[in-house]
Coordinates of C-alpha atoms in Angstrom, one line a residue:
M35 CA 0.1 -0.2 -0.5
D36 CA 1.5 3.0 -1.2
S37 CA 1.6 6.7 1.1
A38 CA -1.6 7.8 -1.0
D39 CA -3.8 5.9 1.3
R40 CA -2.2 4.1 4.3
A41 CA -4.3 2.5 6.8
G42 CA -3.9 3.6 10.0
S43 CA -3.9 1.7 13.1
S44 CA -5.0 4.2 16.5
A45 CA -3.2 2.8 19.7
V46 CA -3.9 6.1 21.5
G47 CA -7.1 7.0 19.5
N48 CA -10.2 4.8 20.4
K49 CA -12.8 6.0 18.0
V50 CA -11.7 4.2 14.5
D51 CA -9.1 2.9 12.0
G52 CA -8.9 5.4 9.6
R53 CA -6.5 5.8 6.7
L54 CA -5.2 8.5 5.2
R55 CA -4.4 9.5 1.7
D56 CA -3.4 12.4 -0.2
I57 CA -5.3 15.8 -1.1
R58 CA -6.9 16.4 -4.4
E59 CA -7.5 19.4 -6.5
A60 CA -11.4 18.9 -5.9
D61 CA -10.3 19.3 -1.9
L62 CA -8.5 22.6 -2.6
P63 CA -12.3 24.6 -1.9
K64 CA -13.1 22.7 1.8
L65 CA -9.5 22.7 3.1
L66 CA -9.4 26.5 2.3
A67 CA -12.9 26.8 3.9
H68 CA -11.2 24.9 7.1
R69 CA -7.9 26.9 6.9
N70 CA -10.0 30.4 7.7
E71 CA -12.1 29.1 9.9
I72 CA -11.4 31.4 12.9
E73 CA -11.0 28.6 15.4
T74 CA -8.9 27.2 13.4
R75 CA -6.9 30.0 12.7
R76 CA -6.5 30.5 15.8
W77 CA -5.0 27.2 16.7
L78 CA -3.1 27.2 13.8
G79 CA -1.5 30.9 15.3
V80 CA -2.5 32.3 11.5
G81 CA -4.3 36.3 12.0
N82 CA -5.1 37.0 8.6
A83 CA -7.6 35.1 6.0
I84 CA -5.6 32.8 3.8
T85 CA -6.5 35.0 -0.4
D86 CA -7.0 32.2 -2.9
S87 CA -3.6 32.8 -4.2
Q88 CA -1.6 31.6 -1.2
H89 CA -4.4 28.3 -1.1
R90 CA -3.1 28.0 -4.2
A91 CA 0.8 28.1 -3.4
W92 CA 0.6 25.9 -0.6
F93 CA -1.0 23.5 -2.8
D94 CA 1.5 23.6 -5.3
G95 CA 4.0 22.9 -3.1
L96 CA 2.6 20.0 -1.6
S97 CA 3.9 18.0 -5.0
K98 CA 7.3 19.2 -4.6
P99 CA 10.1 16.3 -2.6
G100 CA 10.7 17.8 0.4
F101 CA 10.7 18.0 4.0
S102 CA 6.6 18.0 4.8
R103 CA 3.8 15.9 4.3
Y104 CA -0.1 16.6 4.5
A105 CA -2.4 14.0 3.9
I106 CA -6.6 13.4 4.9
F107 CA -7.5 10.9 7.4
V108 CA -10.8 9.2 5.9
A109 CA -13.0 7.6 8.6
D110 CA -16.1 5.1 7.0
G111 CA -15.0 6.9 3.8
V112 CA -15.5 9.9 5.1
D113 CA -12.8 12.9 5.7
V114 CA -12.7 13.9 9.2
G115 CA -9.1 15.6 8.7
L116 CA -5.8 16.5 8.0
I117 CA -2.6 15.8 8.9
R118 CA 1.0 17.7 8.8
V119 CA 4.5 16.2 9.5
T120 CA 6.4 18.7 8.8
H121 CA 10.3 19.5 9.4
I122 CA 11.5 16.2 8.7
D123 CA 15.1 14.8 9.6
A124 CA 15.2 12.0 9.0
E125 CA 19.0 11.6 9.6
E126 CA 18.8 13.3 12.7
G127 CA 15.1 10.9 13.3
T128 CA 12.9 14.0 14.1
A129 CA 9.7 15.6 12.9
F130 CA 7.2 18.3 14.1
V131 CA 4.1 16.7 14.3
G132 CA 0.5 17.8 14.1
A133 CA -3.6 17.2 13.1
D134 CA -6.7 19.2 12.6
V135 CA -10.4 18.0 13.3
F136 CA -12.4 19.6 10.6
S137 CA -15.4 21.4 12.0
E138 CA -18.2 19.2 11.6
H139 CA -16.7 16.6 12.8
R140 CA -14.9 17.7 16.2
G141 CA -16.2 16.7 19.4
K142 CA -16.8 13.7 18.6
G143 CA -14.1 11.7 19.5
Y144 CA -11.3 11.8 16.5
G145 CA -8.9 13.4 17.2
S146 CA -6.6 11.3 19.3
D147 CA -6.7 9.5 15.6
V148 CA -5.9 12.0 13.5
F149 CA -3.1 12.4 15.9
E150 CA -2.3 9.5 15.7
A151 CA -2.8 8.9 12.2
A152 CA 0.3 12.1 12.0
M153 CA 2.8 10.1 14.1
G154 CA 2.2 7.3 12.5
E155 CA 2.8 8.7 9.1
A156 CA 6.3 10.9 11.0
I157 CA 7.6 7.3 12.1
T158 CA 6.8 6.6 8.0
L159 CA 8.4 8.8 7.1
G160 CA 11.9 8.5 8.6
A161 CA 10.8 10.1 12.6
T162 CA 12.9 7.4 14.4
K163 CA 14.0 9.2 17.8
K164 CA 12.3 12.2 18.7
L165 CA 8.7 14.1 17.2
Y166 CA 7.7 17.7 18.1
L167 CA 4.1 19.6 18.2
K168 CA 4.0 23.5 19.3
V169 CA 0.7 24.2 21.7
F170 CA -0.8 27.1 22.6
V171 CA -1.3 26.6 25.9
D172 CA -5.5 27.5 26.5
N173 CA -6.1 25.0 23.3
E174 CA -6.6 22.3 26.1
R175 CA -8.2 20.0 23.8
A176 CA -5.1 20.0 22.2
V177 CA -2.4 19.7 25.1
H178 CA -5.6 16.5 26.5
I179 CA -4.5 14.6 23.4
Y180 CA -0.7 15.3 23.0
T181 CA -0.2 14.0 26.7
C182 CA -2.6 11.2 26.4
A183 CA -0.1 10.1 23.2
G184 CA 2.7 10.2 25.2
F185 CA 4.3 14.2 24.6
T186 CA 5.5 16.4 26.9
I187 CA 6.8 19.7 27.6
D188 CA 9.8 21.0 26.5
Q189 CA 11.8 22.4 29.4
D190 CA 14.1 23.4 27.6
Y191 CA 12.3 25.5 25.1
P192 CA 11.2 28.7 26.7
V193 CA 7.6 29.8 26.8
D194 CA 6.4 31.7 23.4
F195 CA 4.4 34.4 22.1
L196 CA 2.4 35.0 19.4
F197 CA 0.0 37.9 18.4
R198 CA -2.7 37.3 16.2
L199 CA -5.9 37.8 16.3
G200 CA -6.2 40.9 18.3
S201 CA -3.9 39.4 21.7
P202 CA -1.1 37.7 23.0
R203 CA -1.1 33.9 22.8
A204 CA 1.4 31.7 24.8
Y205 CA 2.4 28.6 23.0
V206 CA 5.0 25.7 24.5
L207 CA 7.2 23.1 22.4
M208 CA 6.5 19.5 23.1
Q209 CA 8.1 16.0 22.7
K210 CA 7.5 12.5 22.4
D211 CA 10.4 10.3 22.4
L212 CA 10.9 7.3 20.3
F213 CA 11.4 3.5 20.4
S214 CA 13.6 4.4 24.4

């Protein structure tokens, strides 16, 4: 099975076994709406709405070889969320991970499953030692999911602030050691 349609297991999540699929051109309107939702922008720290041309450039960049992977998480034939694996460094064995649940599926227990898929994809892509993520400290749902998945706050990384959507927002770096 190739990376375009990889089954996922769910050690952290408890709702479904899903699969990942590549992002397609037909997904662009839904993804732009998702990326521009105020709640998504709030949790991702994006101040201004993303324009059509910015969104198109992002999508076009996904097909270039590099150090990132974005994919749609599908459960029971329905697109439930988006996973991100970025800053992949196979030599160091590290990557950054992230996951979003689309608004119509939030609060239904999918968050852990989508995040588990992101972690699995990072490992598949070469993260063999450590995973990282940044999270706003007031995003309690995400912090809970990440903590349950074995992530801890990196005490060597200072709390940082982004000024987005009208106020300063504190965020931290979390990390998880793999296979130790």
